[in-house]
Short mmCIF file of C-alpha atoms and ligand atoms in Angstrom, two decimals:
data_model
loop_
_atom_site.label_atom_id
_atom_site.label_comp_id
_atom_site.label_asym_id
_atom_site.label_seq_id
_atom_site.Cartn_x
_atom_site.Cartn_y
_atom_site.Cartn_z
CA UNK A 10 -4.10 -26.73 -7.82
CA UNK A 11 -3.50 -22.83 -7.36
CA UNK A 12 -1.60 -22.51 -3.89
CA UNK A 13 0.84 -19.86 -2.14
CA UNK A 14 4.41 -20.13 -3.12
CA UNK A 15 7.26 -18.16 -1.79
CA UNK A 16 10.92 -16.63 -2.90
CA UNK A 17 13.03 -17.86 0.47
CA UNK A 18 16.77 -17.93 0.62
CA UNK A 19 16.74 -17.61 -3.17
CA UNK A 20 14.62 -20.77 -3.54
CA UNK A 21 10.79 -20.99 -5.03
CA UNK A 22 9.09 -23.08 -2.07
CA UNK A 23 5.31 -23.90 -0.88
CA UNK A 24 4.80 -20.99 1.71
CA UNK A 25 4.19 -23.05 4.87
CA UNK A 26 7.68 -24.01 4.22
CA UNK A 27 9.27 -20.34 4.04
CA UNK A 28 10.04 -20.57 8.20
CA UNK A 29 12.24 -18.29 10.17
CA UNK A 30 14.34 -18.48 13.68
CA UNK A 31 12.85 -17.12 16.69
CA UNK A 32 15.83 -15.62 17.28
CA UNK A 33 15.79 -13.55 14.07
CA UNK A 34 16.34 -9.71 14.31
CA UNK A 35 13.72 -8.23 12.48
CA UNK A 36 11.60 -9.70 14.94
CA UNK A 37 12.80 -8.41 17.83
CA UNK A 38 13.49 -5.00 16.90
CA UNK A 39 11.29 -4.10 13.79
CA UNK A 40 14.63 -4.18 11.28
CA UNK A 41 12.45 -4.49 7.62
CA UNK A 42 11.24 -3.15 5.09
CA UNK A 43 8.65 -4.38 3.58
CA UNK A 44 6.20 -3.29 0.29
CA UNK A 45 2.30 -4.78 -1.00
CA UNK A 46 1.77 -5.14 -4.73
CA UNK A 47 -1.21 -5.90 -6.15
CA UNK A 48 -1.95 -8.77 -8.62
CA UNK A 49 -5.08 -7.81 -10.32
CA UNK A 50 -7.21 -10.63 -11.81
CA UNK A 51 -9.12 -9.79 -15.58
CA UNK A 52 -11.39 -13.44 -15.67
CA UNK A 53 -11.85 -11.81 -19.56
CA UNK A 54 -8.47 -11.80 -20.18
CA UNK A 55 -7.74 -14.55 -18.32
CA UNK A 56 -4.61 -12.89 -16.77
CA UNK A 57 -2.98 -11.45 -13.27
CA UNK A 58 -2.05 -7.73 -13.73
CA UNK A 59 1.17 -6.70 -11.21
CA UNK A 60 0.08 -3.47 -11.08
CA UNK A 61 2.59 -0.81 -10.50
CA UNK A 62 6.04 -3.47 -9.46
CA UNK A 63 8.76 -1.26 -10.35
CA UNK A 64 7.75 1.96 -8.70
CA UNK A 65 6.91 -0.95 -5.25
CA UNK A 66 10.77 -1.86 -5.82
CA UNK A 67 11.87 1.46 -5.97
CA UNK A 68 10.74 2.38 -2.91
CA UNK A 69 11.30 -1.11 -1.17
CA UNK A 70 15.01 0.07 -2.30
CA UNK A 71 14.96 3.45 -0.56
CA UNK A 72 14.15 1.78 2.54
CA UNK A 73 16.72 -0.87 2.15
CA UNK A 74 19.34 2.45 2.27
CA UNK A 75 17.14 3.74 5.29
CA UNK A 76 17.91 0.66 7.10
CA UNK A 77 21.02 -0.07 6.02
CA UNK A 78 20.56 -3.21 4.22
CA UNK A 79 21.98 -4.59 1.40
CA UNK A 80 19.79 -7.17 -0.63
CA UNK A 81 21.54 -8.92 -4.64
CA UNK A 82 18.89 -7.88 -6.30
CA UNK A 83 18.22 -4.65 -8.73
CA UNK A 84 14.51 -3.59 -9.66
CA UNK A 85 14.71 -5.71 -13.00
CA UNK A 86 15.35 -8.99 -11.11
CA UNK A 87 12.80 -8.07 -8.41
CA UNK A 88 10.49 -7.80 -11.22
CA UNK A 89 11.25 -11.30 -12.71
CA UNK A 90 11.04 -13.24 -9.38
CA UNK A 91 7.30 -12.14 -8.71
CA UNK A 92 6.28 -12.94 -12.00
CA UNK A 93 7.83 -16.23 -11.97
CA UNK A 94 6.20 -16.57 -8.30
CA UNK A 95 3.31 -15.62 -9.61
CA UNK A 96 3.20 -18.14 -12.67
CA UNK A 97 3.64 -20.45 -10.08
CA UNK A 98 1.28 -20.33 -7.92
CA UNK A 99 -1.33 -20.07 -11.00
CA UNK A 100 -4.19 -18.26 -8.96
CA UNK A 101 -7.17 -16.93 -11.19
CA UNK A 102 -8.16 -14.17 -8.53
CA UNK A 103 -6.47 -11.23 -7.30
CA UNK A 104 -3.68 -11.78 -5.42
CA UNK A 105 -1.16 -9.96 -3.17
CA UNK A 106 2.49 -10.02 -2.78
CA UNK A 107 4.49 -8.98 0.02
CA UNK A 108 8.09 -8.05 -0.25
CA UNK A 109 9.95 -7.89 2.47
CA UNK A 110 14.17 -7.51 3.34
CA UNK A 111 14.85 -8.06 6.61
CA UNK A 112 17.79 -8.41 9.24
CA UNK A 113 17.93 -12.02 9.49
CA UNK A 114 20.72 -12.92 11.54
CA UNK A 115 20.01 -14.77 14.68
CA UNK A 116 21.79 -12.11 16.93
CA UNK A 117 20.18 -9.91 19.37
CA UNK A 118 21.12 -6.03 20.15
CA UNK A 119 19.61 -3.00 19.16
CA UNK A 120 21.34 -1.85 15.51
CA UNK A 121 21.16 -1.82 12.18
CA UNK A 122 24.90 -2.36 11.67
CA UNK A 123 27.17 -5.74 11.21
CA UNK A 124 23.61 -7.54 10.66
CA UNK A 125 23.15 -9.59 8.06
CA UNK A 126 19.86 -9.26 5.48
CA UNK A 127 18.15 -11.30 3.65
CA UNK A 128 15.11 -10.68 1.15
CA UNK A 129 11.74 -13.18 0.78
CA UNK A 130 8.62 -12.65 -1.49
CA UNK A 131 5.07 -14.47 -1.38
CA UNK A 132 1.91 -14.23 -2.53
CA UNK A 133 -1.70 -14.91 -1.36
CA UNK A 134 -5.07 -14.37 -2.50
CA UNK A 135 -6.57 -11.35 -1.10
CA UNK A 136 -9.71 -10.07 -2.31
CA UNK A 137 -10.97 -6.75 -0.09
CA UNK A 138 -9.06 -5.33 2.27
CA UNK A 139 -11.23 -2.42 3.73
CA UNK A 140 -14.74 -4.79 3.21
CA UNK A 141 -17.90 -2.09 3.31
CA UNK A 142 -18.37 0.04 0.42
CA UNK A 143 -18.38 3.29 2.63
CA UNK A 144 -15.92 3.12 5.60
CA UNK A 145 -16.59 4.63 9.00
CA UNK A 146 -13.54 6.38 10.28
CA UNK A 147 -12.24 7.94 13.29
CA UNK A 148 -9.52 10.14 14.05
CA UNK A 149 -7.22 8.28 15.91
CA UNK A 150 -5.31 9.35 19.41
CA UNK A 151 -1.82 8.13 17.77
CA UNK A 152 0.32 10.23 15.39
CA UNK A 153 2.17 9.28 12.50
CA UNK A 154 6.07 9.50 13.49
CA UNK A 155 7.87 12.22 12.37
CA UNK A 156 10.59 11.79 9.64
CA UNK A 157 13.49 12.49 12.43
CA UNK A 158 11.85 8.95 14.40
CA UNK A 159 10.85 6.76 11.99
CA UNK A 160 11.40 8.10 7.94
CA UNK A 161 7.55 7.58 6.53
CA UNK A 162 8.62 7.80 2.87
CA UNK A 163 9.13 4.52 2.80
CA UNK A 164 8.02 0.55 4.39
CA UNK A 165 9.80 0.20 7.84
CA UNK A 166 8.09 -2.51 9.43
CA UNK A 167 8.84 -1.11 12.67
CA UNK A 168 6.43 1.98 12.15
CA UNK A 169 4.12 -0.23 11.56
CA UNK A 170 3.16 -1.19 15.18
CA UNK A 171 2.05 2.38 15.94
CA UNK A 172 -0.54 2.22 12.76
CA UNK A 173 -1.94 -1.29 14.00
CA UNK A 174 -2.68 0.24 16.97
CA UNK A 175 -4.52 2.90 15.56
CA UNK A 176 -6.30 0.73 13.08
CA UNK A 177 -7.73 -1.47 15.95
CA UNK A 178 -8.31 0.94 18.12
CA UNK A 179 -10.68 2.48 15.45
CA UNK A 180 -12.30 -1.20 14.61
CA UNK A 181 -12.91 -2.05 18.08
CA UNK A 182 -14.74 1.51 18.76
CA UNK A 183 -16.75 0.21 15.37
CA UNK A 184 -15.01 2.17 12.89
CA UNK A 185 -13.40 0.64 9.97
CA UNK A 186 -10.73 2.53 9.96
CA UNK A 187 -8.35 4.99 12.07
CA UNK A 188 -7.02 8.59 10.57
CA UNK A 189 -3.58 9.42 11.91
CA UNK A 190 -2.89 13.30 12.45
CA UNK A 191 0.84 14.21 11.81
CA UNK A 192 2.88 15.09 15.04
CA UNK A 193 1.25 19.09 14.53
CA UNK A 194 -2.39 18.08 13.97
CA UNK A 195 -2.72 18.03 10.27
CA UNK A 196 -4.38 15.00 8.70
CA UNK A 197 -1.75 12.40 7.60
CA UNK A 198 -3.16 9.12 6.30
CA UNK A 199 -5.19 6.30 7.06
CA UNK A 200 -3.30 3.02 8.89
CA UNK A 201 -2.66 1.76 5.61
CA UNK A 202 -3.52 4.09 3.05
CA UNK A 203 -3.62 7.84 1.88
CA UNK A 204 -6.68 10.28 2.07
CA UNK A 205 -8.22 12.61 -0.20
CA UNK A 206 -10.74 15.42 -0.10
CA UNK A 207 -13.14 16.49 -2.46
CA UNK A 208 -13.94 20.06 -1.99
CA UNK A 209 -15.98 22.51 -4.43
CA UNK A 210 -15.14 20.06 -7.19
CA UNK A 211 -11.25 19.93 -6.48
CA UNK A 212 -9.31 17.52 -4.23
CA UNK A 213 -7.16 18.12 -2.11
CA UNK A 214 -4.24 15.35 -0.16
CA UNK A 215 -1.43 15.82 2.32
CA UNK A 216 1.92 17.06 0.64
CA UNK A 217 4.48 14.25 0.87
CA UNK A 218 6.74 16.33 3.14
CA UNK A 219 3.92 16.02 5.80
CA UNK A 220 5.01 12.58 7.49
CA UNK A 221 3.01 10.16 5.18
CA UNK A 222 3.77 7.63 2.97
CA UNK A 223 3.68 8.81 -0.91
CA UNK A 224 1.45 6.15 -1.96
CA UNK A 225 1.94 4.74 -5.16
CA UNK A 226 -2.51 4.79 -5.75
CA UNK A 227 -2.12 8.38 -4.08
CA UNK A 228 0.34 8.90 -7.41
CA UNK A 229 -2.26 6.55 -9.95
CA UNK A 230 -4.97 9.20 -8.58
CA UNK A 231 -3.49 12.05 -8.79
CA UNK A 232 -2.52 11.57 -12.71
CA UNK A 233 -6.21 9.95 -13.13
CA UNK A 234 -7.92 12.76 -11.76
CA UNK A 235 -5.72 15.17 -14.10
CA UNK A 236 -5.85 13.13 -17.18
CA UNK A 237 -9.06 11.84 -16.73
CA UNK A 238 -11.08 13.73 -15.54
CA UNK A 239 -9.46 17.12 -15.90
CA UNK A 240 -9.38 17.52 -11.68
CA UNK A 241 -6.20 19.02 -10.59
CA UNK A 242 -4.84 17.90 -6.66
CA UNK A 243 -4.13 20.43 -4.51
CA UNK A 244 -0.89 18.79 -2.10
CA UNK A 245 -1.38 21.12 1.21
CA UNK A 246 -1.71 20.36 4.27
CA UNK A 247 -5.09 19.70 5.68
CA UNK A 248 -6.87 20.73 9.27
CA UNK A 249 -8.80 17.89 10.97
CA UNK A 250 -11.86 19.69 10.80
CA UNK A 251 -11.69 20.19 6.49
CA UNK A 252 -12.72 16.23 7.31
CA UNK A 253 -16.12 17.47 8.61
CA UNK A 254 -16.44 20.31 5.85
CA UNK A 255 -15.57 18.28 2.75
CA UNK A 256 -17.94 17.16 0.32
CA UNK A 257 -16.09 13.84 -0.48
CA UNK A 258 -13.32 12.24 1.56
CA UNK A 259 -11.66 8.81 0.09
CA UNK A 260 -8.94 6.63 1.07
CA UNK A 261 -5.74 5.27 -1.35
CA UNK A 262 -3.94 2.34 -1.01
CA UNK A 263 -3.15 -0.85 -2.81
CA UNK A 264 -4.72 -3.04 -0.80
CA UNK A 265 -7.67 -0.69 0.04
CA UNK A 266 -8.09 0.92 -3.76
CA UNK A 267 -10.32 3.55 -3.71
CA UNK A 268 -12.33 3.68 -1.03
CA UNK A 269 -15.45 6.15 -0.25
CA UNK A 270 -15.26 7.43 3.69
CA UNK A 271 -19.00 8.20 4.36
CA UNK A 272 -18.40 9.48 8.31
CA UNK A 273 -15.82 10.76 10.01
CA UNK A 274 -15.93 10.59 13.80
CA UNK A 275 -19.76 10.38 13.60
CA UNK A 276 -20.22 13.38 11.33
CA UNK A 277 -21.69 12.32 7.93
CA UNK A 278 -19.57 13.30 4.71
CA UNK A 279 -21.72 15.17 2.49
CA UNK A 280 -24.90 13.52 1.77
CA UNK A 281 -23.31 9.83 3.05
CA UNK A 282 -23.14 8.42 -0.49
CA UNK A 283 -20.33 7.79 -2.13
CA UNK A 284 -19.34 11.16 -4.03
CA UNK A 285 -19.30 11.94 -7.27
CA UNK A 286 -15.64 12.25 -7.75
CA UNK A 287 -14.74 9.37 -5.39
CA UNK A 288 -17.20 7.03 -7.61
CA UNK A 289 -15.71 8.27 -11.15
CA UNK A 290 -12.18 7.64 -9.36
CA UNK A 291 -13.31 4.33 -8.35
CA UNK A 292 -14.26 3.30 -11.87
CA UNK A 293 -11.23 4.77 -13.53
CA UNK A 294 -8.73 3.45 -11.16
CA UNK A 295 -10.32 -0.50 -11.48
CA UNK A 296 -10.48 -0.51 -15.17
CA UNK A 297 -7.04 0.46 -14.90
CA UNK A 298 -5.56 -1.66 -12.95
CA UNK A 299 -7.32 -4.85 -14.56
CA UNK A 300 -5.39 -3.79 -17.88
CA UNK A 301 -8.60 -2.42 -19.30
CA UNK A 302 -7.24 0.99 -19.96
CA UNK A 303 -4.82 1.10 -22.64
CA UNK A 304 -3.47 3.82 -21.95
CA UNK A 305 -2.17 2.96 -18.87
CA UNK A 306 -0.61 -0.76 -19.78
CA UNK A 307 2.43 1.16 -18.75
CA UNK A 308 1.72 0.16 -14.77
CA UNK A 309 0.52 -3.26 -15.75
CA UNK A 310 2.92 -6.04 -15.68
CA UNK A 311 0.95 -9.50 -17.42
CA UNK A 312 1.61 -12.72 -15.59
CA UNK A 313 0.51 -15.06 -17.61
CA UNK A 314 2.48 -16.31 -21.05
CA UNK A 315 0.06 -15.84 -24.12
C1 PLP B 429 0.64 4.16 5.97
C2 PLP B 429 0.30 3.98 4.54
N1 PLP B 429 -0.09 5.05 3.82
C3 PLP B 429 -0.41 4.93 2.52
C4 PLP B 429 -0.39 3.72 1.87
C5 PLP B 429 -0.75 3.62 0.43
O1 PLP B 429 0.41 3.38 -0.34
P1 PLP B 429 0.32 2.62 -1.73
O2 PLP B 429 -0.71 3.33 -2.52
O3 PLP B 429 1.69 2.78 -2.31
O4 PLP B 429 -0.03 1.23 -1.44
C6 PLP B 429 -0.02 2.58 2.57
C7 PLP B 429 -0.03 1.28 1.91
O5 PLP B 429 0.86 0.57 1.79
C8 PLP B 429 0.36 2.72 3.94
O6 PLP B 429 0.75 1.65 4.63
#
């Protein structure tokens, strides 16, 4: 039977085994990092695609060095360990790994020094994560921290409280999801993904030096829309009311994929269908990540021994 394994203290166990102190730092004080890969199920193929693990590492690195911690693993070995997870807990759906180094000694006191760290891994299934085809969003009253409070480049798990309030702010006023403005008012990002415009048959996406996270699907469409479809991305930054002017706007993320925004703040997005652009994205962007697209096997990492 397919079940949820994790990578704890260097040991492959059943997940609801994988149990921390109360007392452990990162819980008190928001001292992670964590990262969400994708495992992309092909039922053709019969095989899990890790879409995209090294460039995940990478960055789950940089914010290791952000936080100061020190985990014994390199990028390769990262690698290895999800796909053995992954082998082990056999799903035949798509599935979703979280990462995460933390400060795990049992020590209270507000630092990121003389702590120890520690690094898990799991996986779960996880089908949707934004579930309508056309999301309702909002503008949301909280702003995405600058680089000087909390460094957005990369996972801090700490950073992530002020985005959960946002996102159910947004869901409990009936959206499906919250737009963060950067400390200045530009657009930044969605709670958990990056945003894109389609105007006059371009597209347009916050530069990465405005306060958001540069997503690794924000990179996938980017190079899509280039390659593909011969769109080029404008990186600039982007006034809250573009959202009401544009003729597409679309979310990127790994757990949200591409996903079409057909209101924002109760003004409709073009004609309230899913664009064009956004839909040929869409199409693109799944093919590729199920390891249907040759030419990008590159970002897909097989589970499954043939
Ligand atoms: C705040 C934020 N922005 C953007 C993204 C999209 O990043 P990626 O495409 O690397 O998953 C995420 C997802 O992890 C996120 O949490």
């Amino acid at each position: 039977m397919p079940s949820s394994y994790a990578f704890f203290r260097g040991k492959f166990i059943p997940l609801a085994e994988a149990n921390i102190n109360i007392m452990t730092h990162a819980l008190h004080y928001g001292t992670a990092v964590f990262e969400g890969i994708r495992g992309n199920w092909n039922s053709q193929h019969k095989q899990i695609y890790l879409f995209r693990q090294k460039e995940h590492y990478q960055r789950l690195i940089n914010g290791c060095k952000v936080m100061r911690m020190n985990i014994p693993y390199g990028i390769d070995e990262l690698c290895r360990v999800t796909v053995e997870l992954a082998r082990k807990c056999a799903f035949e759906q798509d599935i979703y790994v979280r990462p995460l180094a933390y400060k795990c000694s049992e020590a209270l006191g507000v630092r990121v020094h003389d702590i120890a760290d520690d690094y898990t891994v799991f996986i779960i299934p996880w089908g949707r994560y934004i579930d309508v085809d056309k999301a309702k969003c909002c503008v949301s009253a909280w702003q995405c921290p600058t680089d000087n409070s909390i460094p957005p480049q990369v996972k801090i798990m700490g950073h992530y409280a002020g985005n959960a309030m946002a996102k159910s702010d947004a869901v409990e006023k009936g959206f499906d999801e919250a737009i963060l403005l950067t400390h200045d008012g530009y657009v930044a990002q969605g709670s958990g993904e990056n945003i894109f415009l389609a105007i006059n048959g371009k597209l347009i996406t916050p530069p990465t030096w405005n306060n958001i996270l540069p997503g690794i699907t924000r990179d996938c469409v980017i190079t899509l829309a280039k390659n593909e479809l011969g769109i080029e991305t404008a990186e600039r930054p982007i006034d809250r009311a573009e959202l009401f002017f544009a003729d597409e706007v679309f979310l990127t993320g790994t757990a949200a994929h591409v996903t079409p925004v057909a209101e924002v703040d109760h003004r409709q997005v073009g004609d309230g269908e899913i664009g064009k652009i956004t839909r040929q994205l869409q199409q693109i962007y799944s093919d590729v990540i199920r390891g249907e697209n040759s030419k990008y096997l590159h970002w897909c990492t097989p589970v499954y021994e043939k």
